[in-house]
Amino acid sequence: MKNVIVTGTSSGIGLDTVVALAKQGWRVFATMRKTAKSGPLESALVDAGLRDRVEIAQLDVTDAASISAAVEAVLSKTGGQLDAVVHNAGVAVGGAFEDIRDDQSRHVMETNFFGVVALTRALMPTFRNQRHGRVLIVSSDAAFMGQPGNAIYCASKWAIEGWAEAAAHELNLFGIEAILVEPGPYRTPIWENSPHIMPPESPYYAWSQQLFKAADEHTERTARDPIEVARVIVKALEAQRPRFRYPVGPLARITHAVRGKIPSRLMRRGVSRLLGLHRIRA
């Protein structure tokens, strides 16, 4: 039985990934920042008859002590062996970057970037000693092009992609694979649970109003079932020779294909018109 740690499993892609991996016979350590929110995952596992294959544990990727305790607890149960980690924990904050406080921006970066780096570093001695392991990061199509009102989240995903490309050189020395899974819009709670910063006195107020309304409508039309992402994660973890990048969903594949081929000015103009932002004047 292969062992895997999955972060951010209380809902969405993380929850579906835990269930999908357990179905394939993996022993899953499903972690989340607040285990009090484990109800939906536990119900899904019971319904699938998989509760005995999954252990739920507390892990806050922004807390060094929490990372250390979780890694120690997992390895004590696996005999010091681990086959993979799935970095799925993520947060966002929407709004014009000028309106977003530094602490809000740093929280996104601490979770989406530094948390991935810190947890991977804590697992590296195990992966190196056994000369194998897979570090799978759930990135986003937000890493392919800038999105209005989403600058901080985009920055976090661009950062983790750059880190993964560079760190892969080091990981490969020891037979460790780095993998990026890059979904487009999927029906997950991340945006519902994210702050939408739109102060009435902001010079971006009208622009933000239009943006959030249009973005919600666009997501409602195009968002897909997160089980698709979970299946790609399983495929990547079980592939004999996994690809480095897996764009998931039609929009992600399109934006991945045109990345660097269409001038940024034209991309911004197209997105602005799609969301009706071109009608807003400062």
Coordinates of C-alpha atoms in Angstrom, one line a residue:
M1 CA 0.0 0.0 0.0
K2 CA 1.4 3.4 -1.0
N3 CA 1.3 6.3 1.5
V4 CA 0.4 9.9 0.6
I5 CA -0.2 13.1 2.5
V6 CA -2.8 15.4 1.0
T7 CA -3.3 19.0 2.4
G8 CA -6.5 21.1 2.3
T9 CA -8.9 18.1 2.3
S10 CA -12.0 19.5 4.0
S11 CA -13.8 20.3 0.7
G12 CA -13.4 20.6 -3.0
I13 CA -10.5 19.2 -4.9
G14 CA -8.8 18.0 -1.7
L15 CA -11.8 16.0 -0.5
D16 CA -12.3 14.4 -3.9
T17 CA -8.6 13.6 -4.2
V18 CA -8.7 11.8 -0.9
V19 CA -11.6 9.6 -1.9
A20 CA -10.2 8.9 -5.4
L21 CA -6.8 7.9 -4.0
A22 CA -8.4 5.7 -1.3
K23 CA -10.4 3.9 -4.0
Q24 CA -7.1 3.1 -5.8
G25 CA -5.7 1.5 -2.7
W26 CA -3.6 4.3 -1.3
R27 CA -3.3 4.9 2.4
V28 CA -4.2 8.6 2.7
F29 CA -3.3 11.0 5.4
A30 CA -5.9 13.7 4.8
T31 CA -4.8 16.9 6.5
M32 CA -6.6 20.2 7.1
R33 CA -6.1 23.3 9.2
K34 CA -9.2 22.7 11.3
T35 CA -10.2 19.1 11.8
A36 CA -13.6 20.3 13.1
K37 CA -14.4 20.8 9.4
S38 CA -13.8 17.1 8.6
G39 CA -17.5 16.2 8.5
P40 CA -18.0 16.3 4.7
L41 CA -14.9 14.3 4.1
E42 CA -15.8 11.7 6.7
S43 CA -19.3 11.4 5.2
A44 CA -17.9 10.9 1.7
L45 CA -15.5 8.2 2.9
V46 CA -18.2 6.4 4.8
D47 CA -20.6 6.5 1.8
A48 CA -17.8 5.0 -0.3
G49 CA -16.9 2.4 2.2
L50 CA -13.3 3.8 2.5
R51 CA -13.2 5.2 6.0
D52 CA -10.6 2.7 7.2
R53 CA -8.1 3.7 4.4
V54 CA -7.9 7.3 5.5
E55 CA -6.5 9.0 8.5
I56 CA -7.5 12.6 9.2
A57 CA -4.9 14.9 10.8
Q58 CA -4.4 18.5 11.7
L59 CA -1.9 20.4 9.6
D60 CA -1.5 24.2 9.1
V61 CA 1.1 24.7 6.3
T62 CA 1.8 28.2 7.6
D63 CA 2.9 26.9 11.0
A64 CA 6.3 25.3 11.4
A65 CA 5.4 23.5 14.6
S66 CA 2.2 22.1 13.0
I67 CA 4.2 20.9 10.0
S68 CA 6.8 19.2 12.2
A69 CA 4.2 17.5 14.3
A70 CA 2.2 16.2 11.4
V71 CA 5.2 14.9 9.5
E72 CA 6.4 13.1 12.6
A73 CA 3.0 11.6 13.3
V74 CA 2.6 10.3 9.7
L75 CA 6.0 8.8 9.4
S76 CA 5.6 7.1 12.8
K77 CA 2.6 5.3 11.3
T78 CA 4.2 4.4 8.0
G79 CA 7.5 3.1 9.2
G80 CA 9.3 6.1 8.0
Q81 CA 8.1 5.7 4.4
L82 CA 6.1 8.1 2.2
D83 CA 5.4 7.8 -1.5
A84 CA 3.9 11.3 -2.3
V85 CA 2.6 14.6 -1.0
V86 CA -0.2 16.4 -2.7
H87 CA 0.0 20.2 -1.9
N88 CA -3.7 21.3 -2.3
A89 CA -4.2 23.7 0.6
G90 CA -4.8 27.2 -0.9
V91 CA -6.4 30.5 -0.2
A92 CA -7.2 33.6 -2.2
V93 CA -8.2 37.3 -1.8
G94 CA -10.0 39.2 -4.4
G95 CA -9.8 42.9 -5.2
A96 CA -7.5 45.6 -6.6
F97 CA -4.1 45.1 -5.1
E98 CA -4.0 48.6 -3.8
D99 CA -7.1 47.9 -1.7
I100 CA -5.7 44.7 -0.2
R101 CA -3.8 44.9 3.1
D102 CA -0.3 43.5 3.4
D103 CA -1.4 40.9 6.0
Q104 CA -4.0 39.6 3.6
S105 CA -1.5 39.4 0.8
R106 CA 1.1 37.7 3.0
H107 CA -1.4 35.1 4.2
V108 CA -2.0 34.1 0.6
M109 CA 1.7 33.8 -0.1
E110 CA 2.4 32.0 3.2
T111 CA -0.2 29.4 2.3
N112 CA 0.1 28.9 -1.4
F113 CA 3.9 29.4 -1.7
F114 CA 5.9 29.2 1.5
G115 CA 3.6 26.5 2.9
V116 CA 4.4 24.2 -0.1
V117 CA 8.1 24.9 0.3
A118 CA 8.2 24.3 4.1
L119 CA 6.2 21.0 4.0
T120 CA 8.3 19.7 1.0
R121 CA 11.5 20.6 2.9
A122 CA 10.3 18.7 6.0
L123 CA 9.7 15.6 3.8
M124 CA 12.9 15.8 1.8
P125 CA 15.0 13.6 4.2
T126 CA 12.5 10.8 3.8
F127 CA 12.2 11.1 0.0
R128 CA 16.0 11.4 -0.3
N129 CA 16.7 8.4 1.9
Q130 CA 14.3 6.1 0.0
R131 CA 15.4 7.6 -3.4
H132 CA 11.9 8.1 -4.6
G133 CA 8.8 10.3 -4.0
R134 CA 6.4 12.6 -5.8
V135 CA 5.8 16.2 -4.9
L136 CA 2.5 17.1 -6.6
I137 CA 1.4 20.7 -6.4
V138 CA -2.2 21.8 -7.3
S139 CA -1.4 25.1 -9.1
S140 CA -3.9 26.9 -11.3
D141 CA -4.5 28.3 -14.8
A142 CA -3.9 31.6 -12.9
A143 CA -0.3 30.8 -13.4
F144 CA -0.7 31.2 -17.1
M145 CA -1.8 34.8 -17.3
G146 CA -2.8 37.7 -15.1
Q147 CA -6.4 37.9 -14.0
P148 CA -8.1 41.1 -13.0
G149 CA -8.7 41.5 -9.3
N150 CA -6.7 38.4 -8.6
A151 CA -3.1 39.8 -8.6
I152 CA -2.1 38.3 -5.2
Y153 CA -3.4 34.8 -6.0
C154 CA -1.8 34.9 -9.5
A155 CA 1.5 36.0 -7.9
S156 CA 1.4 33.0 -5.5
K157 CA 0.8 30.5 -8.3
W158 CA 3.4 32.0 -10.6
A159 CA 5.8 31.9 -7.7
I160 CA 5.2 28.2 -6.9
E161 CA 5.5 27.3 -10.6
G162 CA 8.9 29.0 -10.8
W163 CA 10.0 27.3 -7.6
A164 CA 8.9 23.9 -8.9
E165 CA 10.7 24.3 -12.2
A166 CA 13.9 25.2 -10.4
A167 CA 13.6 22.7 -7.5
A168 CA 12.9 19.9 -9.9
H169 CA 16.7 19.9 -10.7
E170 CA 17.5 19.2 -7.1
L171 CA 14.7 16.7 -6.6
N172 CA 15.6 14.7 -9.7
L173 CA 19.1 14.0 -8.1
F174 CA 17.4 11.6 -5.8
G175 CA 14.7 10.2 -8.0
I176 CA 12.0 12.5 -6.7
E177 CA 9.4 13.9 -9.2
A178 CA 7.9 17.4 -9.1
I179 CA 4.5 17.6 -10.7
L180 CA 2.2 20.6 -11.4
V181 CA -1.6 20.1 -11.8
E182 CA -3.1 23.3 -13.1
P183 CA -6.9 23.4 -13.1
G184 CA -9.1 26.0 -14.7
P185 CA -12.4 27.0 -13.0
Y186 CA -13.9 24.3 -10.8
R187 CA -16.7 24.3 -8.3
T188 CA -14.8 24.6 -5.1
P189 CA -15.4 26.9 -2.0
I190 CA -12.1 28.8 -2.4
W191 CA -13.7 31.9 -3.9
E192 CA -16.8 31.8 -1.8
N193 CA -14.6 31.6 1.3
S194 CA -12.2 34.3 0.1
P195 CA -12.4 38.0 1.1
H196 CA -13.7 40.2 -1.6
I197 CA -12.1 43.6 -0.9
M198 CA -14.2 46.5 -2.2
P199 CA -14.2 49.6 0.0
P200 CA -16.9 52.1 -1.0
E201 CA -14.3 54.9 -0.9
S202 CA -11.9 53.0 -3.2
P203 CA -11.1 54.5 -6.7
Y204 CA -11.6 50.9 -7.9
Y205 CA -15.1 50.5 -6.4
A206 CA -17.2 50.6 -9.6
W207 CA -14.6 48.5 -11.4
S208 CA -14.6 45.9 -8.6
Q209 CA -18.4 45.8 -8.5
Q210 CA -18.5 44.9 -12.2
L211 CA -15.6 42.5 -11.9
F212 CA -17.0 40.4 -9.0
K213 CA -20.5 40.3 -10.7
A214 CA -19.1 39.2 -14.1
A215 CA -16.6 36.8 -12.6
D216 CA -19.3 35.0 -10.5
E217 CA -21.5 34.7 -13.6
H218 CA -18.5 33.4 -15.7
T219 CA -17.6 30.9 -13.0
E220 CA -21.2 29.7 -12.7
R221 CA -21.3 29.1 -16.5
T222 CA -17.9 27.4 -16.9
A223 CA -16.9 25.8 -13.5
R224 CA -16.7 22.0 -13.7
D225 CA -16.8 19.1 -11.2
P226 CA -13.6 18.9 -9.1
I227 CA -13.6 15.1 -9.4
E228 CA -12.0 15.7 -12.8
V229 CA -9.0 17.3 -11.1
A230 CA -8.9 14.5 -8.5
R231 CA -8.7 11.9 -11.3
V232 CA -5.8 13.7 -13.0
I233 CA -4.0 13.8 -9.6
V234 CA -4.4 10.0 -9.3
K235 CA -3.2 9.6 -12.9
A236 CA -0.1 11.7 -12.3
L237 CA 0.8 9.9 -9.0
E238 CA 0.4 6.5 -10.6
A239 CA 2.0 7.2 -13.9
Q240 CA 5.3 5.4 -14.6
R241 CA 6.8 8.6 -16.0
P242 CA 4.5 11.5 -15.1
R243 CA 4.5 14.8 -17.0
F244 CA 5.7 17.9 -15.3
R245 CA 2.6 19.9 -16.1
Y246 CA -1.1 18.8 -16.3
P247 CA -3.5 21.6 -17.3
V248 CA -7.0 20.4 -16.3
G249 CA -10.2 21.5 -18.1
P250 CA -10.9 23.2 -21.4
L251 CA -10.0 26.8 -20.2
A252 CA -6.8 25.7 -18.6
R253 CA -5.7 23.9 -21.7
I254 CA -6.5 26.9 -23.9
T255 CA -4.7 29.4 -21.7
H256 CA -1.8 27.0 -21.4
A257 CA -1.6 26.6 -25.2
V258 CA -1.7 30.4 -26.0
R259 CA 0.7 31.3 -23.2
G260 CA 3.4 33.5 -24.6
K261 CA 1.9 33.4 -28.1
I262 CA -0.6 36.3 -27.8
P263 CA 0.7 39.7 -26.7
S264 CA -0.2 40.6 -23.1
R265 CA -1.9 43.8 -24.2
L266 CA -4.3 41.8 -26.4
M267 CA -5.0 39.3 -23.7
R268 CA -5.8 42.0 -21.2
R269 CA -8.1 43.7 -23.8
G270 CA -9.9 40.4 -24.4
V271 CA -10.4 39.6 -20.7
S272 CA -11.6 43.2 -20.1
R273 CA -14.3 42.9 -22.7
L274 CA -15.3 39.4 -21.6
L275 CA -16.0 40.7 -18.1
G276 CA -17.4 44.1 -19.2
L277 CA -14.6 46.0 -17.5
H278 CA -13.9 48.1 -20.6
R279 CA -17.1 50.0 -19.9
I280 CA -15.8 51.3 -16.5
R281 CA -13.9 54.6 -16.5
A282 CA -11.9 55.9 -13.6

